[in-house]
PDB file of C-alpha atoms and ligand atoms in Angstrom:
ATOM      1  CA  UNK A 725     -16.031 -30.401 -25.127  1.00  0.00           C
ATOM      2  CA  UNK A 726     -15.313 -26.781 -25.840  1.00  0.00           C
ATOM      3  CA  UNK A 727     -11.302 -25.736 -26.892  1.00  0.00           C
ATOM      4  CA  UNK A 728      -9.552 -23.681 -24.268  1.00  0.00           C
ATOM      5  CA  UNK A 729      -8.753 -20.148 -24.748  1.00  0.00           C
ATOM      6  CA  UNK A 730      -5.805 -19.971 -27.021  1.00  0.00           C
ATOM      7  CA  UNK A 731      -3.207 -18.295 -25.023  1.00  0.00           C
ATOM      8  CA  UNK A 732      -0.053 -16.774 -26.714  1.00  0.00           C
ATOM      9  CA  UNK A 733       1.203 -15.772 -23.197  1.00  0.00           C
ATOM     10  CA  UNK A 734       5.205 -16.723 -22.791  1.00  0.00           C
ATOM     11  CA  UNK A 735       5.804 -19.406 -20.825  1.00  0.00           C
ATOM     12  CA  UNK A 736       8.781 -20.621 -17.936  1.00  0.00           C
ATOM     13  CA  UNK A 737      10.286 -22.538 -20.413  1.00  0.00           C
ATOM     14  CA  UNK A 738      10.257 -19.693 -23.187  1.00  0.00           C
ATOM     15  CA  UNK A 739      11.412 -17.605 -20.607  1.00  0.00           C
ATOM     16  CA  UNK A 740      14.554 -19.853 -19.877  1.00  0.00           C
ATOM     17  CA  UNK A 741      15.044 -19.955 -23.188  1.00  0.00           C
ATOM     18  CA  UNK A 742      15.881 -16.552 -23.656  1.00  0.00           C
ATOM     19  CA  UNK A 743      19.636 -17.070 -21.467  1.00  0.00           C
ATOM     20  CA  UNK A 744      22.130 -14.849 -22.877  1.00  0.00           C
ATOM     21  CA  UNK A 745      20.032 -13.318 -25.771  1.00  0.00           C
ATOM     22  CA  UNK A 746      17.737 -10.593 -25.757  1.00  0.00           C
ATOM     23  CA  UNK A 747      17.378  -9.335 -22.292  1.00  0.00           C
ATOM     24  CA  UNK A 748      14.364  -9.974 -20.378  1.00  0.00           C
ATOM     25  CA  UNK A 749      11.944  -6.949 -19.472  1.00  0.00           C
ATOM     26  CA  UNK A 750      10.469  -7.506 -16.078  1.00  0.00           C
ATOM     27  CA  UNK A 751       8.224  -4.776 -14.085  1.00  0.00           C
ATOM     28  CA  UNK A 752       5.884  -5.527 -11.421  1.00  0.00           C
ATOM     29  CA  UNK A 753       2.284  -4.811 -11.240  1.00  0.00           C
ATOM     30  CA  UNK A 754      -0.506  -5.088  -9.082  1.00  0.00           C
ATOM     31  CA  UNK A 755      -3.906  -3.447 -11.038  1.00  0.00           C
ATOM     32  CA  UNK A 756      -5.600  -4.245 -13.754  1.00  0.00           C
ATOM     33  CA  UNK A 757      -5.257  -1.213 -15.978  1.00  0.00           C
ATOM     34  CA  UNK A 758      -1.295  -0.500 -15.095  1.00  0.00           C
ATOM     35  CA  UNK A 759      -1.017  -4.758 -16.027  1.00  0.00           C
ATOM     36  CA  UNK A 760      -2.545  -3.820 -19.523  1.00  0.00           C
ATOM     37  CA  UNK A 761       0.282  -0.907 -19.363  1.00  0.00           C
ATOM     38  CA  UNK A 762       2.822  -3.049 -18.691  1.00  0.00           C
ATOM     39  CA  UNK A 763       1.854  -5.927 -20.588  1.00  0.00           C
ATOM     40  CA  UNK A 764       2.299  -4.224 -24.103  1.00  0.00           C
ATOM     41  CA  UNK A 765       6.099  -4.180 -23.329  1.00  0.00           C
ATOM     42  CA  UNK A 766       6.979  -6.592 -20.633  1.00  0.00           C
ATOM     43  CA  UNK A 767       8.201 -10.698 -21.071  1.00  0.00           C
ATOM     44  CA  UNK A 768       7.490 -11.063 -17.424  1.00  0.00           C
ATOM     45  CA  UNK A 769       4.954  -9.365 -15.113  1.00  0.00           C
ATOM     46  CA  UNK A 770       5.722  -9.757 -11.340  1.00  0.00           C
ATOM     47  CA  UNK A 771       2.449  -9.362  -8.973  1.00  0.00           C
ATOM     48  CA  UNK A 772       5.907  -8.853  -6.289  1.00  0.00           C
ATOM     49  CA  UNK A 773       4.823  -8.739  -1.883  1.00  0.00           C
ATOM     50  CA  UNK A 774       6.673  -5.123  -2.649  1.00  0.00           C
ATOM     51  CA  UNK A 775       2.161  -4.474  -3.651  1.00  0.00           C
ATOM     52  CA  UNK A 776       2.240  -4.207   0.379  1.00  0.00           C
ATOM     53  CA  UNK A 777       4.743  -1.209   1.060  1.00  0.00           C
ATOM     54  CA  UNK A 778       3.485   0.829  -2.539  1.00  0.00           C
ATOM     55  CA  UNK A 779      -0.131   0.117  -2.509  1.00  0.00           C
ATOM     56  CA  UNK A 780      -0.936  -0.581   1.762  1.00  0.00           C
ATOM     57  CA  UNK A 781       1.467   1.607   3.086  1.00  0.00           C
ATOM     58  CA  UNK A 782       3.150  -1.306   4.960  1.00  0.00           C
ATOM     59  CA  UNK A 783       7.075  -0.693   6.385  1.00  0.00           C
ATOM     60  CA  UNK A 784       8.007  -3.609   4.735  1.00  0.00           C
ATOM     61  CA  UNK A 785       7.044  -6.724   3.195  1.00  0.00           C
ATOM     62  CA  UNK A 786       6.500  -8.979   6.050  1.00  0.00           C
ATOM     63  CA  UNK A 787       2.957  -8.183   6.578  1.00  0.00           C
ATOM     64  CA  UNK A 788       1.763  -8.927   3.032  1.00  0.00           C
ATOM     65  CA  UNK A 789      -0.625 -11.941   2.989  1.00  0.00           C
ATOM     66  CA  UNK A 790      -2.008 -14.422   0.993  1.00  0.00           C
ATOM     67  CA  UNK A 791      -5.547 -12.742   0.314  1.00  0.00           C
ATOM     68  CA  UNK A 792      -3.366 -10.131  -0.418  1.00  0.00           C
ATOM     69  CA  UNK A 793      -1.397 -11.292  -2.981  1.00  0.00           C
ATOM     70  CA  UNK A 794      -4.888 -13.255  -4.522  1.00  0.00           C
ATOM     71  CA  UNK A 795      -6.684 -10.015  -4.411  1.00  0.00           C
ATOM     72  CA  UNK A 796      -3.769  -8.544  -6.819  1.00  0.00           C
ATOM     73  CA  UNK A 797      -2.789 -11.383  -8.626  1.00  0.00           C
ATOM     74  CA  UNK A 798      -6.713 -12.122  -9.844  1.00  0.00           C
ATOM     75  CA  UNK A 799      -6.361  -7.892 -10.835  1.00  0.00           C
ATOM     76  CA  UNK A 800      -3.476  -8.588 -12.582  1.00  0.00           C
ATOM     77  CA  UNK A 801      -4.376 -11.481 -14.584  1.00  0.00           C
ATOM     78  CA  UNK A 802      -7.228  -9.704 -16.254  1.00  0.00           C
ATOM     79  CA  UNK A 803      -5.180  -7.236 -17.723  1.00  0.00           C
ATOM     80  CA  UNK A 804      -1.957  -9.907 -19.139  1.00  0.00           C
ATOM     81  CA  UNK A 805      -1.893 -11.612 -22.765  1.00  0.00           C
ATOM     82  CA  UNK A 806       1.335 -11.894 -23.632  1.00  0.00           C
ATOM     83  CA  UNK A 807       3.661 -11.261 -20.503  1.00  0.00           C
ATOM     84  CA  UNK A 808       4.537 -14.731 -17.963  1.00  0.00           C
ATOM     85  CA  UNK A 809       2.723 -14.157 -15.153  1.00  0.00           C
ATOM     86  CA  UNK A 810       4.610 -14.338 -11.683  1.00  0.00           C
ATOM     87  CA  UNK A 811       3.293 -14.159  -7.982  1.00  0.00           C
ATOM     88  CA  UNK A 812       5.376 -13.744  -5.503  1.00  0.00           C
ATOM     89  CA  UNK A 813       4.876 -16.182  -2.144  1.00  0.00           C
ATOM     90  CA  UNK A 814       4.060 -13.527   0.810  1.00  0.00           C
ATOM     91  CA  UNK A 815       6.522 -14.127   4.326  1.00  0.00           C
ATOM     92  CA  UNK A 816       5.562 -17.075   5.880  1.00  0.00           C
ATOM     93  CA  UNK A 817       3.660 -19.110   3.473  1.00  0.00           C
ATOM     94  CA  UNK A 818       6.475 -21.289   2.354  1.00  0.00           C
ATOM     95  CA  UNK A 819       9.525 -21.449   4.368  1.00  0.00           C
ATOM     96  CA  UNK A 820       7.976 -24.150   6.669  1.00  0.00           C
ATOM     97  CA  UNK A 821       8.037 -26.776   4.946  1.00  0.00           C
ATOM     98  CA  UNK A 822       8.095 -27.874   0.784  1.00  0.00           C
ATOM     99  CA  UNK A 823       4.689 -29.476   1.313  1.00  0.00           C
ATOM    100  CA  UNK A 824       3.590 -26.003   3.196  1.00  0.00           C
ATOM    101  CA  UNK A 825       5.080 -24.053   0.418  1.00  0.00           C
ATOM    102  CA  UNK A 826       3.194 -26.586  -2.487  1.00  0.00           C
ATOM    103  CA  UNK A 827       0.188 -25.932  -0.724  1.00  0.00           C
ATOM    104  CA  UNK A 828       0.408 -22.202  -1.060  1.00  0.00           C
ATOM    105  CA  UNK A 829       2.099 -22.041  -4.300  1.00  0.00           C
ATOM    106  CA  UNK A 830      -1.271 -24.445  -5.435  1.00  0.00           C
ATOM    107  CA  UNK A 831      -3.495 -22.155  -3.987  1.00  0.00           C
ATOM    108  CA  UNK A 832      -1.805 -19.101  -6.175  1.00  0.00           C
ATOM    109  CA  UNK A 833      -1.751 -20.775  -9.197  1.00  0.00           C
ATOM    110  CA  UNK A 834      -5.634 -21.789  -8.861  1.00  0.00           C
ATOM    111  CA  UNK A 835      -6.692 -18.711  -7.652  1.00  0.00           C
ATOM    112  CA  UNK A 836      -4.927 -16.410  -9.785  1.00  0.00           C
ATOM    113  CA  UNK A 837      -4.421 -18.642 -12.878  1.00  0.00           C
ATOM    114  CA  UNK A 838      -0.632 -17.244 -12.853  1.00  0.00           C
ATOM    115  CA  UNK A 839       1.941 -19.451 -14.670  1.00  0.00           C
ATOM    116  CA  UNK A 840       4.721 -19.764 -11.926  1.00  0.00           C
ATOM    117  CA  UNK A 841       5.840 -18.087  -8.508  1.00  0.00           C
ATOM    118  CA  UNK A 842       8.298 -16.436  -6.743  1.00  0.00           C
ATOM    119  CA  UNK A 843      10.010 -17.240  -3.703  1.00  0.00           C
ATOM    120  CA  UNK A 844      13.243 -15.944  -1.556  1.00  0.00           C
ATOM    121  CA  UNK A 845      16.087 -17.540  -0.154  1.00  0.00           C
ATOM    122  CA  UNK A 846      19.140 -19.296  -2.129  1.00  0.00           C
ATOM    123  CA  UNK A 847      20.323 -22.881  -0.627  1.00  0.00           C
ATOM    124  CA  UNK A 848      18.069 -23.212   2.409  1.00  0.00           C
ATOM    125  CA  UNK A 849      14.987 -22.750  -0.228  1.00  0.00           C
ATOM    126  CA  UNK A 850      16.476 -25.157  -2.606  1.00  0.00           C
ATOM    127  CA  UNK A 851      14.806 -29.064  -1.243  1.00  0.00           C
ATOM    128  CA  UNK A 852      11.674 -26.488  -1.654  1.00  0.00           C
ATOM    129  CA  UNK A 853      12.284 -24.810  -5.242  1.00  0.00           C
ATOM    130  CA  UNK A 854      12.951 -28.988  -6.038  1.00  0.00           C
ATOM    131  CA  UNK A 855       9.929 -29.965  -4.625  1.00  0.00           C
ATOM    132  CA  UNK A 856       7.613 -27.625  -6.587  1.00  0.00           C
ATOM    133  CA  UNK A 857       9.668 -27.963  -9.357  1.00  0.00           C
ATOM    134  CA  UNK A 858       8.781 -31.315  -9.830  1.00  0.00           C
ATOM    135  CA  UNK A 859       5.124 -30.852  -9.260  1.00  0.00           C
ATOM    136  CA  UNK A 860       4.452 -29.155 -12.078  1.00  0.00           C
ATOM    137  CA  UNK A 861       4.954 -24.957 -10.304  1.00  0.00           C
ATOM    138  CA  UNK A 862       7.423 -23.520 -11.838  1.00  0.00           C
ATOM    139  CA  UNK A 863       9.322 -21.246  -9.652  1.00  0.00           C
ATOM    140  CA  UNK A 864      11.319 -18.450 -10.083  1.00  0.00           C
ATOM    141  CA  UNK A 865      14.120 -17.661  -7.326  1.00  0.00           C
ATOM    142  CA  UNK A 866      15.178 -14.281  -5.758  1.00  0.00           C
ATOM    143  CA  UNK A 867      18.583 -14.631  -3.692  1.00  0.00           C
ATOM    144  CA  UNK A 868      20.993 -11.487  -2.833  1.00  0.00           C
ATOM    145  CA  UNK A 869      19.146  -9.058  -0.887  1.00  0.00           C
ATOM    146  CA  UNK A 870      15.757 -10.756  -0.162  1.00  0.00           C
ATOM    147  CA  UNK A 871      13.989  -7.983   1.608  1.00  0.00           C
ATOM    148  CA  UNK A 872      11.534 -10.982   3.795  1.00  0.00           C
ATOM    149  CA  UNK A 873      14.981 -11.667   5.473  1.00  0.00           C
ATOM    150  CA  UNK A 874      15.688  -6.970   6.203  1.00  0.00           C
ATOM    151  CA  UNK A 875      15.425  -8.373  10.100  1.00  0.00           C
ATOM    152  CA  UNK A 876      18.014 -10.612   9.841  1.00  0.00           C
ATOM    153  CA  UNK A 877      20.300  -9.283   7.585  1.00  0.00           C
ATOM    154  CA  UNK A 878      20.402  -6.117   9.345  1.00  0.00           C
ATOM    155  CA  UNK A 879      18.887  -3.643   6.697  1.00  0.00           C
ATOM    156  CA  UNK A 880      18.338  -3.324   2.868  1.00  0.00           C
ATOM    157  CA  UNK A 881      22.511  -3.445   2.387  1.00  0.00           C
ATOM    158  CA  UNK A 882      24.164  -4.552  -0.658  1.00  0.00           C
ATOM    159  CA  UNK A 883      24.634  -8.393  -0.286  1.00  0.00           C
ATOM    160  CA  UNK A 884      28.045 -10.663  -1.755  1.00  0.00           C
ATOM    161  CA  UNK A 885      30.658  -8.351  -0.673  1.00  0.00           C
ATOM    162  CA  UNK A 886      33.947  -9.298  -0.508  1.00  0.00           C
ATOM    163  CA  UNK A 887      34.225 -12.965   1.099  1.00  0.00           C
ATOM    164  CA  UNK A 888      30.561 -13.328   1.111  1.00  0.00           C
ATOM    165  CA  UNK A 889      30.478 -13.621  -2.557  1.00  0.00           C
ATOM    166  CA  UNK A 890      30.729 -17.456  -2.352  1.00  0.00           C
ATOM    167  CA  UNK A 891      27.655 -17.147  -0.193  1.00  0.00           C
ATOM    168  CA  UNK A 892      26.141 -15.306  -2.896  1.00  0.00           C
ATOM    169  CA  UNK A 893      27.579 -18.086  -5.572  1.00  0.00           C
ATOM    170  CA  UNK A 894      26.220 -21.178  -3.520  1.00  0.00           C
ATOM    171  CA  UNK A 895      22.654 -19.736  -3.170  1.00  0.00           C
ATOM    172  CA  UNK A 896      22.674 -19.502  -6.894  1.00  0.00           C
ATOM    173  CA  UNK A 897      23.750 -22.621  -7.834  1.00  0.00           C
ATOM    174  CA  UNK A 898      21.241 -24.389  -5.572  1.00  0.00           C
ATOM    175  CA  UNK A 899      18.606 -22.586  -6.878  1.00  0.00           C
ATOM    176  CA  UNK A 900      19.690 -23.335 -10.518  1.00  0.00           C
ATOM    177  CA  UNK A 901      20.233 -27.023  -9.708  1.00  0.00           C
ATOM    178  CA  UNK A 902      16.915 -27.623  -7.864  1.00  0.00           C
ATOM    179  CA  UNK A 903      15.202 -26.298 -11.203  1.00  0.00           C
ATOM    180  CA  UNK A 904      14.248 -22.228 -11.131  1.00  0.00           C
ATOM    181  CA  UNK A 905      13.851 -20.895 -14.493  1.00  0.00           C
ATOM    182  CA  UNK A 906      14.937 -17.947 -13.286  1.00  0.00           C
ATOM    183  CA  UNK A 907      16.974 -16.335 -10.896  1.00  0.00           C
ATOM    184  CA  UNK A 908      16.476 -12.732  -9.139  1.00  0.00           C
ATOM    185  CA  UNK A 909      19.197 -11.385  -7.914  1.00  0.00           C
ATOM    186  CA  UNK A 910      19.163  -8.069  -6.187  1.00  0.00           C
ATOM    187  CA  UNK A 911      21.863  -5.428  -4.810  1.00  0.00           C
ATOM    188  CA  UNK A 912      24.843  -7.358  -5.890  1.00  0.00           C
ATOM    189  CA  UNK A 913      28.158  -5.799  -7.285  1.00  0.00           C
ATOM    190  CA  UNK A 914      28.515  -5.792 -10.665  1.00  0.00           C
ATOM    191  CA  UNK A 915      31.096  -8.412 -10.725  1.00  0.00           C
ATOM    192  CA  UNK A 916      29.804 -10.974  -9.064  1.00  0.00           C
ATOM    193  CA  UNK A 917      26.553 -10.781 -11.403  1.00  0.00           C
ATOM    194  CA  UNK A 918      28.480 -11.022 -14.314  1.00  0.00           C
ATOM    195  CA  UNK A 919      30.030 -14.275 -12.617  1.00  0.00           C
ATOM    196  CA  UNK A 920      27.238 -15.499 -11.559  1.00  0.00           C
ATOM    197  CA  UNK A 921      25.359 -14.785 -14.845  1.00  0.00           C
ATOM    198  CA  UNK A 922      28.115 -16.328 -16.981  1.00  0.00           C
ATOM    199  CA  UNK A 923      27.806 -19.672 -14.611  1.00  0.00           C
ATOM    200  CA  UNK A 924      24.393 -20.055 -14.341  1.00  0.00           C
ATOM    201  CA  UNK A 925      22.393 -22.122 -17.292  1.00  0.00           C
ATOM    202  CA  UNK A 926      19.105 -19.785 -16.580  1.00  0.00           C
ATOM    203  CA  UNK A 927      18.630 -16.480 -16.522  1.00  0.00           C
ATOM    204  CA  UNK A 928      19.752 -14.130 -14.314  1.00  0.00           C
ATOM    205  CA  UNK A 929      16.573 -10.861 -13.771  1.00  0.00           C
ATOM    206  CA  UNK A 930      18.897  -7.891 -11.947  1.00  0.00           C
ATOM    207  CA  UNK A 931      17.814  -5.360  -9.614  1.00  0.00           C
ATOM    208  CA  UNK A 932      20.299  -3.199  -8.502  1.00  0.00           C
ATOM    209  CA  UNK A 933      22.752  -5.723  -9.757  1.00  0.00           C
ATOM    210  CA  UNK A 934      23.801  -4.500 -12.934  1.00  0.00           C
ATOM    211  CA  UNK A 935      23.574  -4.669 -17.325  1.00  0.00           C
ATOM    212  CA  UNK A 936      25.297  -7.910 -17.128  1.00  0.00           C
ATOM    213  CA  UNK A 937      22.622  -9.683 -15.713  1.00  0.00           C
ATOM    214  CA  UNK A 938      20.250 -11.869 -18.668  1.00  0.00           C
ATOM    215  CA  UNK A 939      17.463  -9.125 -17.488  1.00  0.00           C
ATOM    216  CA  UNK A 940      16.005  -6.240 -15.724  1.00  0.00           C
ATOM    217  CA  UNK A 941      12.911  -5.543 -12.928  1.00  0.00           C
ATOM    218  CA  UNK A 942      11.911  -3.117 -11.651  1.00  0.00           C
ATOM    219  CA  UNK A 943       9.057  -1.813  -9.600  1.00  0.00           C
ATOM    220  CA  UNK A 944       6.432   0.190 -11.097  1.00  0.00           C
ATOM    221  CA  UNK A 945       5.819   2.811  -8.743  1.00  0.00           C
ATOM    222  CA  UNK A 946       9.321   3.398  -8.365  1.00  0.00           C
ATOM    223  CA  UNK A 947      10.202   3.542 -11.894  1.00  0.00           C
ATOM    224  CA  UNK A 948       7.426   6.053 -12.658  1.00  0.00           C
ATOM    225  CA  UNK A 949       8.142   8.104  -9.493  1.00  0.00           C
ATOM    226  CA  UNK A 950       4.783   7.147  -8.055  1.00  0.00           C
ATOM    227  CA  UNK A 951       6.453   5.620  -4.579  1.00  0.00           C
ATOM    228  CA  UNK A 952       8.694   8.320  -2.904  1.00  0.00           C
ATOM    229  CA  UNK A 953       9.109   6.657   0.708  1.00  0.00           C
ATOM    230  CA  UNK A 954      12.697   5.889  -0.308  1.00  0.00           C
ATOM    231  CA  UNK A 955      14.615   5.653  -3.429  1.00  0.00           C
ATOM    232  CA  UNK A 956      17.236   3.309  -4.126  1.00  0.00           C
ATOM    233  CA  UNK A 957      20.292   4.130  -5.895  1.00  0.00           C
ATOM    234  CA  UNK A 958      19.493   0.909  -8.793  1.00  0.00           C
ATOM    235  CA  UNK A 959      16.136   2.764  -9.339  1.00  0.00           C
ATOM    236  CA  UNK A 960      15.965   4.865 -12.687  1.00  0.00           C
ATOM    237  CA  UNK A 961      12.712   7.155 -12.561  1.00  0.00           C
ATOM    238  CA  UNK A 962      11.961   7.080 -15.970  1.00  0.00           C
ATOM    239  CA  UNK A 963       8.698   9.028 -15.140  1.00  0.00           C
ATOM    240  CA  UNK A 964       7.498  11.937 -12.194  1.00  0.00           C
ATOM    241  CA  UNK A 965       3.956  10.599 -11.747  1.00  0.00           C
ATOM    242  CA  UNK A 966       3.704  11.196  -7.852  1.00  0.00           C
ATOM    243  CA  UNK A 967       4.862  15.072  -8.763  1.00  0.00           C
ATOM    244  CA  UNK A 968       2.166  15.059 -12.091  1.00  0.00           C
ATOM    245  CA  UNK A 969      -0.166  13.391 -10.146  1.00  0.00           C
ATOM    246  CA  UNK A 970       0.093  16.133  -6.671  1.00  0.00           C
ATOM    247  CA  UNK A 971       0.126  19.162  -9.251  1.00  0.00           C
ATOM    248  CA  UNK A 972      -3.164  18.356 -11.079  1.00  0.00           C
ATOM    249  CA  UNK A 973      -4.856  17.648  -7.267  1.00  0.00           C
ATOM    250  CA  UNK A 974      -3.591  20.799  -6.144  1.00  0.00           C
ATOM    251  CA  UNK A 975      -5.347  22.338  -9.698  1.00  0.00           C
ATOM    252  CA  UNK A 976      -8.580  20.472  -9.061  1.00  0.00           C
ATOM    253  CA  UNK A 977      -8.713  22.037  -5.438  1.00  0.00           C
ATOM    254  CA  UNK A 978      -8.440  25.496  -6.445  1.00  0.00           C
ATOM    255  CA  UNK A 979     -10.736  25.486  -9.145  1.00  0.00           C
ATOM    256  CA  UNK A 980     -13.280  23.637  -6.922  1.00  0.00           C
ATOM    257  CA  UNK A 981     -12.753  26.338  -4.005  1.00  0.00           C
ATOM    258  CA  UNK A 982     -13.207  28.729  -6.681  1.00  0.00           C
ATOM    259  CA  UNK A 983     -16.078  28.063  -8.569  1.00  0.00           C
ATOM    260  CA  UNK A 984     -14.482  27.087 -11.930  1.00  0.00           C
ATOM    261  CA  UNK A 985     -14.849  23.122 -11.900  1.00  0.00           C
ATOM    262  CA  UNK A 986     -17.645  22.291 -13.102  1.00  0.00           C
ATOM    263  CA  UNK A 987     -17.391  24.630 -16.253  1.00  0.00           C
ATOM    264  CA  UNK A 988     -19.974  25.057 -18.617  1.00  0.00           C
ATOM    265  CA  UNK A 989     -19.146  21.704 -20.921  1.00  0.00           C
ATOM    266  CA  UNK A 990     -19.068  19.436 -17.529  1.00  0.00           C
ATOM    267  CA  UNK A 991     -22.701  20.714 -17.210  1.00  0.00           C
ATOM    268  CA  UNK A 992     -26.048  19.164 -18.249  1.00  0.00           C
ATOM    269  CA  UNK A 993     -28.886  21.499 -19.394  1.00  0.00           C
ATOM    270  CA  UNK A 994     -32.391  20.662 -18.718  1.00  0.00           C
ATOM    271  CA  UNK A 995     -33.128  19.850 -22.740  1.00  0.00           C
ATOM    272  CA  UNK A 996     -30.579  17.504 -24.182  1.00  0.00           C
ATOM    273  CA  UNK A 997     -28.658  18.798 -26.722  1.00  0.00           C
ATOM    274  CA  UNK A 998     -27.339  16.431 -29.457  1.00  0.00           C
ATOM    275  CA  UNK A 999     -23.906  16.738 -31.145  1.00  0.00           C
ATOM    276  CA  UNK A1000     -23.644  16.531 -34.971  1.00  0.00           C
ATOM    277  CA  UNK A1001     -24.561  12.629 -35.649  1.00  0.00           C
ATOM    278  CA  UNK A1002     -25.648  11.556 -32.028  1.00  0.00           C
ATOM    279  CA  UNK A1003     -29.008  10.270 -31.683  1.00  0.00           C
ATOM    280  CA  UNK A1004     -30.184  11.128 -27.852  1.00  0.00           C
ATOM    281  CA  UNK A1005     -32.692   8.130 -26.514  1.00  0.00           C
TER     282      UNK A1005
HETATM  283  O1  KIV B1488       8.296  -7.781  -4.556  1.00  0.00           O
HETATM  284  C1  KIV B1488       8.910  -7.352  -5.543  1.00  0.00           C
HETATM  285  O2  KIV B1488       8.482  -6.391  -6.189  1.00  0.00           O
HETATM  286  C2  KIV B1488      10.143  -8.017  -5.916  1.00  0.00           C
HETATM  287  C3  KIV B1488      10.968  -7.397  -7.001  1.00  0.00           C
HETATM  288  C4  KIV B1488      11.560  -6.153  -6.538  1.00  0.00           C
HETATM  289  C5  KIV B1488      11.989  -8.329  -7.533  1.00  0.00           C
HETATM  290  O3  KIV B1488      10.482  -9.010  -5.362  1.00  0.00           O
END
């Protein structure tokens, strides 16, 4: 019998292990080459449905399937060592039923070889998150603003406002209790993520809901100002890609209209030439 591939990859349970130290860095990714990126500086790498609106253009995530999310996630997984490996469960492949959603979340896991998934929803989702739980997926929850649910909860507002903080509290509770090793939680006021954070024996990964959660994500086109649709007030742009990226088009245009691309050095001559210590075949 041959050994398995050592793998020094973190795991759920490293992951939950890390409550209240270090904080957890979390981006998303959905190519091979920006997973190797990400990878060299990430504990967690999300393959997040957000792949549909950045990559496919989609006006939200509802459309995003599961081919879609295998397509990525296989991408993905060649380019992680190190960073836990998370795929998100697309609209409508898990809500139905926790048999439904182990069926799907099976089908990720075998098809992707990621470590654990993500799904949305706080207390309705929790039989489900319980169910997987105990079948050996490890799932990590996202409750707050859960953009699958933008129809009905009227738009991508801030969520656990005022009285519906205890909404906010109850969804992560449930989650924690049915066995998440993790717990998104996005567009929440600071307060109530510190609350929460401080209550909850796993980790807390923020977006848009402040420092005092146990962690950070982030999307990647957002954070390197490749995805300009819209730009939420929790995103940083550490990066201007999309404007880097236009600029050096708008170069390679004019230079092709004009003659100079190809220069002389993107040119081959009819006799090879051979640099100092090449050997031409
Ligand atoms: O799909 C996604 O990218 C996400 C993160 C924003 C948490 O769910």
């Amino acid at each position: 019998m041959s050994a398995a591939r050592e793998t020094k990859a973190l795991t759920p349970f490293e992951i939950a292990a890390r409550k209240g130290k270090t904080p957890l860095v979390c981006l998303t990714a959905y190519t091979t080459p920006v997973a190797r990126l990400v990878d060299a500086h990430a504990d967690i790498v999300l393959v997040g449905d957000s792949v549909g609106m950045v990559l496919h253009g989609l006006p939200s995530t509802l459309g995003v399937t599961m081919e879609m999310m295998i397509l990525h996630g296989k991408a993905v997984r060649r380019g992680l060592d190190r960073a836990l490996m998370v795929v998100d469960m697309p609209f409508g492949s898990y809500e139905e039923s926790p048999k439904q959603a182990f069926r799907n979340a099976a089908r990720l896991m075998a098809e992707t070889n990621c470590a654990a998934v993500k799904l949305e929803g706080g207390e309705p989702m929790a039989e489900t998150i319980r169910f997987l739980a105990a079948r050996g997926i490890p799932v990590m929850a996202h409750i707050g603003l859960t953009p699958q649910a933008v129809n009905a909860l009227g738009g991508y507002r801030i969520q656990g406002r005022g009285a519906d903080a205890e909404r906010i509290r109850s969804d992560s509770r449930a989650v924690a209790d049915a066995g998440a090793f993790a717990v998104v939680m996005e567009k929440v006021p600071e307060d109530l993520a510190r609350r929460l954070t401080g209550e909850l024996a796993v980790p807390t990964i923020g977006i848009g809901a402040s420092p005092a959660c146990d962690g950070q994500i982030l999307v990647i086109d957002d954070m390197l100002g490749l995805f300009g649709d819209f730009r939420p007030k929790f995103v940083k742009r550490y990066a201007e890609l999309g404007a880097a990226a236009s600029a050096a088009i708008a170069t390679y245009a004019q230079e092709v209209r004009e003659r100079r691309f190809p220069a002389s050095e993107h040119v081959f001559g009819d006799a090879p030439k051979a640099l100092p210590g090449e050997i031409i075949a």
